Amino acid sequence: MRTVSLRERSARLREQIAENRLPILLLGPSFLSILLILWLPFLNGVRISFYDWPLGGDPAWIGSANYVELLSDERFITSLQATAWYMTTTAFQLILGLAAALGVYQMKRFQNVIGASYMLGYTLPPVIIGALWKYILDPRYGPFFGYLRVLGVVEGPVFWSIDGTISLAAITGVMSWTIWPFMFLVLFASRQGIPDSYYEAAKVYGAGGWARFRRITLPQLKSAILVVVALRVIWNLSEVSQPLTLTGGGPGYDTSILGIFLYRLLIQANLGLASASGVILFAISLIGVVLFFRSYSQEVEF
Amino acid sequence: MSVRDTLGVGTVRRMNWPRFLGYLTALSLSAMVVLPVLYVVLATFRPESALYSSEIYWIPRNPTLENWTAAWDDIQRELINSFIIASGTAILSLLITVPGAYALARLSFPGKRKAFFFVVMALMFPGVLLIGPIGSAWRSLGLFNTFPGLWLAFQAFVAPFSLWILRDFFEGLPDNLEEAAMVYGCTNVSAIYYVIVPLSIPAIAAVTFLAFLTGWNDFLFSNLLTQSSHRPAVVSIFESASGRGAIDWTLVLSQSFIVGAPPVALYFLAQRYMTETFAM
């Protein structure tokens, strides 16, 4: 191996900087903000997770004690289970978004109006979604259980907020209601990109509706589906304002999905334990990241 | 569609099942989104006591605006805070990401692919992780409970997304725009301002809207990085709606729509640009 003197190396670096002064200047602010506001705090969070760190108090290094405490904490286990159930929302979002994309594509008129109406819930602030649904699902005067009473499905008010299972179903349902239009937006755009000639050719060969869906639509949408699912796995994990407003993470910790669990620890000013649960959340969301890059790099050249 | 359908000369109109099912699905999903919101909007016009009635009805009896005026009087300062937070976030993100996206799209330099990869990685980041560390850093930097503190913090979500969208758009513009601009006396930097930016208004409008939406809608950061004087409207609604005890629905529901109206209205204004941007 040829040795390169320090001076030589620094001269070459200086030359490279001089040659690329414009891109460095233009990209500088973007890179600095991503580094300083995203990666630096994240790394700091990983560090904090090894400390007993009361907000505003004196931190003390305690090694992996936070992780040990979390994993032996029943509330954390409850939270993990809640998260697993809650993440089924991604599937509901996909089914609704895909149905809407294929449905709207069949329409000859009013595509824009219908598509725009879908965005109503998606653009409202998450806290407001939570508040609206809290009224709609109110056991005594909300219309949801009101109609169920009229239909004879339930008798009398259902005080669901003390029932962990119904509460979990409620936050999963509300989240699905809120987010599926995002899936619609992406999948509708991809559906528009499938050439009609594919379907015409399939018809010539006698393919029925179901066969055309399975053999043309699904494979053509595959990479778009993988991309939105991966993105939503990550974002559903960290978008917690709707369920937080709706249930506050209760009863007990039954609807404290990981993001809410983390929030509750922060409110209690327990920064160390919150960061440790954040690192675990990050590890889980890496599944989504891997899925994303595998599907995204198939489609797009970096 | 066959020629006969188009000309309308088919003698017997066969039922077009895919189209029928398409309409049915699309319309029911639209009803599923709109009806719950509509029910609550109508309920806000009821007199106070009727909001707490177990009877289900849509059209308010003895409609009144009382809830709305009371709600409006109670949330003005928070709305101003929300506006400052959201516009600052949007402006800062443009200043940061327009030049950055330009470099990623139209300049060649070593490590460009890696640089873009770095941006997309940031897009994948679960934001909730950052609240604790940023909260503690902002406290020691004096950024806690300040508007600039929030403007900066939101760039963690907004900047990667804007960079992604703008880069895509800039890349789609014709190749020799800058050369042409330089013939007319632009420098390579002023060409961005005079040529690239004006041609990219749809994409810039779209990312401005998304950044504004983030600043206006976000709850977790706003709640944990501010105290009462700088609280935006969503935080105040969270406080009145999330309690375990009795909730003053007359106030909460009308305020919800007051706070929800600007993002929805902006979305419909920006929709044309959004379609143009994402269609590319």
XYZ file of C-alpha atoms in Angstrom:
582
model
C 0.000 0.000 0.000
C 1.223 3.424 -0.892
C 1.467 5.764 2.039
C 0.011 9.189 1.586
C 1.466 11.941 3.645
C -0.818 14.012 5.772
C 0.039 17.128 3.862
C -0.715 15.470 0.559
C -4.032 14.230 1.848
C -5.099 17.567 3.252
C -4.080 19.292 0.050
C -6.245 16.906 -1.929
C -9.148 17.491 0.443
C -8.755 21.237 0.100
C -8.740 20.871 -3.657
C -11.921 18.796 -3.553
C -13.642 21.365 -1.366
C -12.610 24.155 -3.712
C -13.904 22.233 -6.714
C -17.227 21.492 -5.072
C -17.742 24.748 -3.270
C -21.199 25.373 -4.731
C -22.809 22.021 -3.835
C -21.255 22.200 -0.379
C -22.679 25.671 0.216
C -26.116 24.767 -1.093
C -26.379 21.456 0.720
C -24.790 22.711 3.918
C -27.925 23.989 5.665
C -29.911 20.861 4.769
C -27.224 18.521 6.013
C -26.511 20.490 9.140
C -30.175 20.541 10.092
C -30.614 16.807 9.538
C -27.397 16.116 11.466
C -28.004 18.490 14.356
C -31.757 18.124 14.768
C -32.155 14.479 13.910
C -29.072 12.287 14.221
C -27.326 14.113 17.035
C -30.390 14.108 19.335
C -31.008 10.488 18.381
C -27.470 9.447 19.331
C -27.809 11.491 22.481
C -31.048 9.626 23.203
C -29.232 6.312 22.869
C -26.650 7.623 25.356
C -29.339 8.881 27.746
C -30.933 5.431 27.731
C -27.940 4.193 29.758
C -28.434 6.834 32.421
C -30.798 7.448 35.264
C -31.762 10.860 33.914
C -34.518 12.790 35.654
C -35.439 15.819 33.533
C -33.668 18.829 35.048
C -31.893 16.659 37.645
C -28.439 15.060 37.788
C -27.860 12.137 35.428
C -26.091 9.021 36.697
C -24.678 6.190 34.541
C -26.520 2.959 35.284
C -25.579 0.803 32.288
C -28.338 -1.393 30.965
C -30.500 -1.041 34.080
C -33.188 0.909 32.201
C -33.573 -1.908 29.677
C -33.677 -4.536 32.421
C -36.284 -2.498 34.259
C -38.402 -2.082 31.130
C -38.353 -5.732 30.173
C -39.365 -6.823 33.648
C -42.052 -4.144 33.886
C -45.524 -5.541 33.356
C -46.735 -2.197 32.024
C -44.091 -2.318 29.299
C -45.146 -5.831 28.311
C -48.761 -4.618 28.173
C -47.555 -1.773 25.997
C -45.753 -4.137 23.607
C -48.861 -6.295 23.270
C -50.997 -3.208 22.665
C -48.517 -2.088 20.004
C -48.732 -5.451 18.234
C -52.535 -5.279 18.081
C -52.515 -1.626 17.178
C -50.192 -2.234 14.228
C -52.959 -4.249 12.530
C -54.187 -0.766 11.613
C -51.598 -0.842 8.814
C -53.489 -3.728 7.192
C -56.859 -1.976 7.517
C -55.369 1.191 6.065
C -54.024 -0.776 3.117
C -57.301 -2.585 2.422
C -59.361 0.614 2.548
C -56.798 2.616 0.572
C -56.520 -0.052 -2.118
C -60.306 -0.459 -2.380
C -60.682 3.305 -2.721
C -57.916 3.568 -5.325
C -59.431 0.833 -7.499
C -62.959 2.136 -6.937
C -62.207 5.745 -7.811
C -60.278 4.579 -10.883
C -63.487 3.024 -12.245
C -65.370 6.317 -11.933
C -65.906 8.333 -15.075
C -66.870 11.541 -13.325
C -66.428 13.194 -9.933
C -63.047 11.510 -9.340
C -61.664 14.777 -8.002
C -64.566 15.498 -5.671
C -64.548 12.026 -4.162
C -60.763 11.949 -3.872
C -60.804 15.335 -2.159
C -63.524 14.237 0.281
C -61.245 11.415 1.447
C -58.655 13.937 2.557
C -60.934 15.599 5.097
C -59.922 13.361 7.979
C -56.309 13.101 6.910
C -55.685 16.866 6.927
C -57.402 17.578 10.249
C -54.934 17.880 13.152
C -54.541 14.499 14.926
C -55.595 15.894 18.296
C -58.812 17.079 16.695
C -59.477 13.655 15.199
C -59.081 12.277 18.714
C -61.481 14.844 20.171
C -64.133 14.356 17.459
C -64.103 10.588 17.865
C -64.201 10.897 21.609
C -67.546 12.668 21.188
C -68.783 10.271 18.492
C -67.874 7.274 20.661
C -69.210 8.776 23.885
C -71.178 6.057 25.680
C -74.155 8.267 26.533
C -74.601 10.908 23.829
C -72.344 9.872 20.953
C -73.996 8.772 17.699
C -71.933 5.571 17.324
C -73.385 3.734 20.295
C -76.634 5.655 19.780
C -77.124 3.917 16.428
C -76.037 0.580 17.890
C -78.768 1.038 20.513
C -81.314 1.863 17.827
C -80.281 -1.273 15.922
C -80.573 -3.314 19.093
C -76.920 -4.396 19.050
C -76.318 -2.997 22.519
C -78.620 -2.053 25.343
C -77.858 0.993 27.416
C -74.573 2.909 27.411
C -71.310 1.038 26.811
C -68.644 2.546 29.045
C -65.884 1.259 26.840
C -63.084 3.413 28.245
C -62.783 1.047 31.222
C -62.475 -1.981 28.922
C -58.988 -2.526 27.547
C -60.025 -4.623 24.555
C -62.711 -2.237 23.289
C -60.401 0.726 23.889
C -57.689 -0.924 21.825
C -60.206 -1.633 19.070
C -61.318 2.011 19.259
C -57.849 3.496 18.786
C -57.033 0.991 16.034
C -60.278 1.835 14.249
C -59.849 5.589 14.551
C -56.268 5.388 13.324
C -57.355 3.317 10.318
C -60.135 5.819 9.595
C -57.615 8.668 9.713
C -54.729 7.295 7.710
C -56.105 5.140 4.884
C -56.437 8.179 2.546
C -52.627 8.390 2.527
C -52.532 4.876 1.083
C -55.249 5.905 -1.369
C -53.207 8.876 -2.650
C -50.159 6.783 -3.462
C -51.991 3.711 -4.760
C -54.370 5.732 -6.936
C -51.414 7.451 -8.600
C -49.803 4.042 -9.237
C -53.048 2.580 -10.568
C -53.225 5.429 -13.067
C -49.779 4.413 -14.239
C -50.839 0.919 -15.360
C -51.408 0.999 -19.148
C -54.932 0.043 -20.255
C -53.422 -2.142 -22.957
C -52.404 -4.712 -20.333
C -56.034 -5.212 -19.406
C -57.200 -5.277 -22.995
C -54.639 -7.924 -23.856
C -55.729 -9.982 -20.851
C -59.363 -9.702 -21.952
C -58.454 -10.960 -25.396
C -57.010 -14.058 -23.741
C -60.194 -14.446 -21.752
C -59.008 -13.363 -18.304
C -61.890 -12.583 -15.963
C -62.083 -9.710 -13.484
C -60.478 -11.598 -10.622
C -57.686 -12.956 -12.812
C -56.955 -9.468 -14.139
C -56.788 -8.153 -10.587
C -54.469 -10.946 -9.436
C -52.266 -11.108 -12.523
C -52.063 -7.448 -13.522
C -53.234 -4.983 -10.884
C -51.584 -6.531 -7.829
C -48.176 -7.249 -9.412
C -48.097 -3.774 -10.974
C -48.927 -2.140 -7.641
C -46.601 -4.392 -5.667
C -43.729 -1.998 -5.176
C -46.037 0.932 -4.350
C -47.809 -1.252 -1.786
C -44.526 -2.297 -0.194
C -43.371 1.309 -0.008
C -46.531 2.643 1.650
C -46.762 -0.280 4.045
C -43.160 0.193 5.129
C -43.608 3.929 5.588
C -46.811 3.464 7.537
C -45.319 0.797 9.816
C -42.783 3.388 10.911
C -45.125 6.360 11.006
C -47.991 4.515 12.715
C -45.539 3.631 15.462
C -44.681 7.244 16.098
C -47.948 9.079 15.314
C -49.726 8.751 18.595
C -51.703 11.966 19.080
C -55.061 10.519 18.003
C -55.037 7.576 20.439
C -53.475 9.739 23.140
C -56.373 12.207 22.945
C -58.933 9.434 22.708
C -57.861 7.211 25.601
C -54.811 8.823 27.221
C -53.210 5.367 27.010
C -55.708 3.866 29.419
C -57.407 2.063 31.003
C -54.183 1.458 32.937
C -51.623 0.856 30.199
C -53.957 -1.150 27.954
C -53.849 1.334 25.048
C -50.390 2.730 25.797
C -48.788 1.709 22.544
C -45.007 2.247 22.579
C -45.153 5.894 21.503
C -47.679 6.696 24.228
C -45.688 4.693 26.764
C -42.679 6.838 25.893
C -44.760 10.021 26.162
C -46.058 9.052 29.587
C -42.513 8.469 30.832
C -41.491 11.879 29.489
C -44.411 13.518 31.274
C -43.138 11.827 34.432
C -39.749 13.432 33.583
C -38.059 10.018 33.429
C -35.813 10.743 30.460
C -33.598 7.661 30.857
C -36.403 5.124 30.823
C -38.205 7.029 28.051
C -35.079 6.936 25.897
C -34.632 3.213 26.485
C -38.187 2.552 25.300
C -37.433 4.867 22.367
C -34.438 2.750 21.382
C -36.637 -0.351 21.485
C -39.241 1.454 19.345
C -36.480 2.353 16.910
C -35.354 -1.263 16.701
C -38.900 -2.340 15.871
C -39.293 0.346 13.231
C -36.076 -0.843 11.565
C -38.160 -3.727 10.225
C -40.103 -1.116 8.276
C -36.915 0.615 7.141
C -35.423 -2.586 5.758
C -38.667 -3.375 3.964
C -38.709 0.141 2.540
C -35.198 0.096 1.174
C -35.552 -3.337 -0.320
C -38.672 -2.324 -2.216
C -37.670 1.260 -2.943
C -34.290 0.404 -4.404
C -35.966 -2.134 -6.696
C -38.003 0.666 -8.176
C -35.749 3.695 -8.113
C -32.086 4.122 -8.941
C -30.357 6.133 -6.279
C -64.486 0.645 -23.339
C -65.681 -0.475 -26.756
C -66.540 1.798 -29.641
C -70.213 0.873 -29.331
C -70.343 2.083 -25.736
C -68.702 5.352 -26.659
C -71.119 6.046 -29.474
C -74.057 4.945 -27.376
C -75.364 2.657 -30.123
C -75.536 -0.459 -27.980
C -79.084 -1.710 -28.085
C -79.125 -3.495 -24.751
C -77.092 -1.717 -22.019
C -75.278 -4.411 -20.126
C -74.567 -3.821 -16.469
C -70.934 -2.764 -16.101
C -70.129 -4.594 -12.866
C -66.589 -3.292 -12.246
C -67.771 0.263 -12.738
C -70.828 -0.231 -10.531
C -68.757 -1.775 -7.725
C -66.187 0.987 -8.161
C -68.775 3.702 -7.652
C -70.282 1.851 -4.713
C -66.913 1.422 -2.963
C -65.726 4.950 -3.672
C -68.963 6.545 -2.485
C -69.332 4.445 0.676
C -65.765 5.248 1.678
C -66.468 8.912 1.091
C -69.550 8.663 3.317
C -67.450 6.909 5.941
C -65.092 9.886 6.063
C -67.551 12.739 5.690
C -70.585 11.635 7.727
C -68.956 11.387 11.189
C -67.405 14.818 10.732
C -70.669 16.252 9.412
C -72.641 14.876 12.365
C -70.365 16.643 14.817
C -70.315 19.892 12.799
C -74.111 19.963 12.887
C -74.108 19.163 16.601
C -72.076 22.294 17.364
C -75.081 24.403 16.319
C -77.294 22.832 18.961
C -78.034 24.700 22.177
C -75.645 23.633 24.909
C -77.851 21.122 26.719
C -78.774 19.317 23.475
C -75.117 18.287 22.955
C -75.534 16.009 25.938
C -78.705 14.341 24.721
C -78.813 10.600 24.188
C -81.159 11.106 21.248
C -79.484 10.850 17.828
C -80.480 13.496 15.298
C -78.715 15.393 12.536
C -80.481 18.720 11.992
C -80.108 20.927 15.075
C -83.311 22.163 16.706
C -83.281 25.811 17.811
C -79.894 26.322 16.119
C -77.557 28.822 17.767
C -74.082 30.243 17.259
C -73.416 30.554 20.995
C -70.986 27.620 21.116
C -68.965 29.103 18.289
C -68.683 32.610 19.732
C -67.726 31.248 23.143
C -65.176 28.918 21.531
C -63.707 31.703 19.405
C -63.299 34.073 22.377
C -61.410 31.405 24.240
C -58.758 30.376 21.716
C -57.509 33.469 19.863
C -54.115 33.730 21.491
C -53.407 30.043 20.851
C -54.445 30.440 17.212
C -51.939 33.260 16.790
C -49.269 31.043 18.338
C -50.194 28.231 15.956
C -49.956 30.597 13.014
C -46.515 31.864 14.035
C -45.251 28.334 14.629
C -46.594 26.958 11.341
C -45.512 29.827 9.061
C -42.067 29.994 10.622
C -41.632 26.265 10.096
C -42.643 26.585 6.451
C -40.417 29.585 5.696
C -37.378 28.099 7.429
C -37.827 24.812 5.603
C -37.876 26.583 2.216
C -34.722 28.534 3.034
C -32.962 25.327 3.993
C -34.239 22.832 1.453
C -34.610 24.717 -1.856
C -30.829 25.157 -2.262
C -30.185 21.665 -0.898
C -32.648 19.981 -3.229
C -31.215 21.984 -6.120
C -27.734 20.653 -5.439
C -29.040 17.087 -5.136
C -30.994 17.366 -8.371
C -28.944 19.444 -10.775
C -25.312 19.606 -9.714
C -22.836 16.791 -9.994
C -20.432 16.185 -7.173
C -18.767 13.163 -5.609
C -20.910 11.320 -3.091
C -24.197 12.578 -4.491
C -25.953 9.210 -4.258
C -24.809 8.775 -0.681
C -26.023 12.272 0.131
C -29.483 11.495 -1.154
C -29.491 8.197 0.711
C -28.719 10.168 3.868
C -31.830 12.281 3.248
C -34.108 9.298 2.611
C -32.812 7.611 5.770
C -33.946 10.647 7.748
C -37.390 10.304 6.230
C -37.679 6.873 7.802
C -37.040 8.117 11.285
C -39.723 7.685 13.965
C -40.005 11.271 15.201
C -41.360 10.479 18.646
C -37.846 9.370 19.680
C -36.481 12.874 19.346
C -38.754 14.636 21.805
C -36.831 13.667 24.933
C -33.324 14.480 23.692
C -34.415 17.648 21.860
C -36.392 18.773 24.904
C -33.364 18.389 27.108
C -31.011 20.042 24.575
C -33.407 22.936 23.946
C -33.568 23.580 27.695
C -29.826 24.016 27.922
C -29.631 26.059 24.695
C -32.375 28.469 25.746
C -34.627 27.314 22.919
C -37.225 25.757 25.215
C -40.579 27.568 25.086
C -39.546 29.763 22.140
C -40.964 29.911 18.619
C -37.556 29.475 16.920
C -37.090 26.375 19.067
C -40.171 24.815 17.473
C -39.294 26.058 13.967
C -35.966 24.279 14.247
C -37.297 21.129 15.902
C -39.886 20.589 13.152
C -37.163 20.634 10.494
C -36.332 17.103 11.640
C -39.529 15.916 9.906
C -40.049 18.637 7.351
C -36.587 19.029 5.797
C -36.083 15.430 4.584
C -39.542 15.326 3.059
C -39.159 18.690 1.293
C -35.748 17.697 -0.006
C -37.196 14.499 -1.403
C -40.131 16.159 -3.189
C -38.212 19.193 -4.459
C -35.331 17.089 -5.756
C -37.747 14.984 -7.781
C -39.339 18.076 -9.252
C -36.091 19.925 -9.998
C -34.729 16.837 -11.725
C -37.682 16.832 -14.094
C -37.003 20.355 -15.381
C -35.235 20.721 -18.771
C -31.466 20.223 -18.738
C -30.061 23.443 -20.082
C -32.101 26.047 -18.192
C -29.112 27.307 -16.219
C -26.938 27.708 -19.313
C -29.666 29.718 -20.989
C -30.035 31.901 -17.882
C -26.288 32.509 -17.791
C -26.369 33.695 -21.382
C -28.755 36.363 -20.140
C -26.345 37.382 -17.406
C -27.358 35.212 -14.471
C -24.691 33.678 -12.252
C -25.038 30.008 -11.369
C -26.587 30.998 -8.044
C -28.945 33.696 -9.280
C -30.170 31.304 -11.974
C -31.695 29.223 -9.180
C -33.607 32.221 -7.926
C -34.691 33.659 -11.279
C -35.287 30.505 -13.307
C -35.563 27.325 -11.280
C -37.710 28.663 -8.440
C -40.347 30.351 -10.631
C -40.676 27.174 -12.694
C -41.111 25.062 -9.575
C -43.983 26.927 -7.949
C -46.224 23.829 -7.782
C -43.620 21.798 -5.908
C -42.693 24.725 -3.690
C -46.362 25.336 -2.876
C -46.786 21.663 -2.028
C -43.827 21.480 0.353
C -44.760 24.825 1.926
C -48.214 23.469 2.594
C -46.870 20.234 4.087
C -44.453 22.139 6.326
C -47.216 24.481 7.472
C -49.417 21.472 8.149
C -46.718 19.880 10.316
C -46.263 23.040 12.370
C -49.997 23.602 12.743
C -51.056 20.012 13.466
C -48.249 18.596 15.580
C -49.049 17.960 19.185
C -46.189 16.031 20.803
C -43.371 18.493 20.102
C -45.520 21.564 20.676
C -46.711 20.196 23.973
C -43.360 19.124 25.347
C -41.265 22.020 24.005
C -43.505 24.895 25.154
C -45.282 26.234 28.182
C -48.479 28.260 28.434
C -47.314 31.491 26.774
C -46.261 29.790 23.535
C -48.802 26.990 23.372
C -50.469 26.410 20.023
C -54.185 25.733 19.669
C -53.991 21.932 19.363
C -52.323 21.701 22.769
C -55.104 23.685 24.370
C -57.704 21.428 22.739
C -55.822 18.354 23.940
C -55.923 19.700 27.463
C -59.669 20.235 27.422
C -60.502 17.011 25.541
C -58.198 14.434 27.080
C -59.298 14.638 30.683
C -60.834 11.604 32.299
C -63.567 13.705 33.895
C -66.411 15.686 32.342
C -65.516 17.423 29.100
C -66.983 20.759 28.037
C -68.031 19.570 24.571
C -69.663 22.879 23.659
C -66.251 24.490 23.755
C -64.094 21.578 22.567
C -66.078 20.691 19.446
C -66.433 24.220 18.059
C -62.792 24.924 18.834
C -61.831 21.712 17.063
C -63.390 22.957 13.853
C -61.919 26.438 14.250
C -58.460 24.905 14.555
C -59.145 22.245 11.911
C -60.450 24.680 9.279
C -57.152 26.305 8.156
C -55.337 23.060 7.254
C -58.382 21.682 5.435
C -58.918 24.951 3.542
C -55.229 25.153 2.655
C -55.290 21.585 1.435
C -58.055 22.364 -1.016
C -56.182 25.467 -2.181
C -52.930 23.549 -2.577
C -54.554 20.456 -4.065
C -53.925 21.460 -7.670
C -50.233 21.948 -6.914
C -50.070 18.717 -4.952
C -51.446 16.733 -7.859
C -49.008 18.376 -10.259
C -46.109 17.690 -7.921
C -46.873 14.099 -7.084
C -47.891 13.259 -10.625
C -44.302 13.689 -11.797
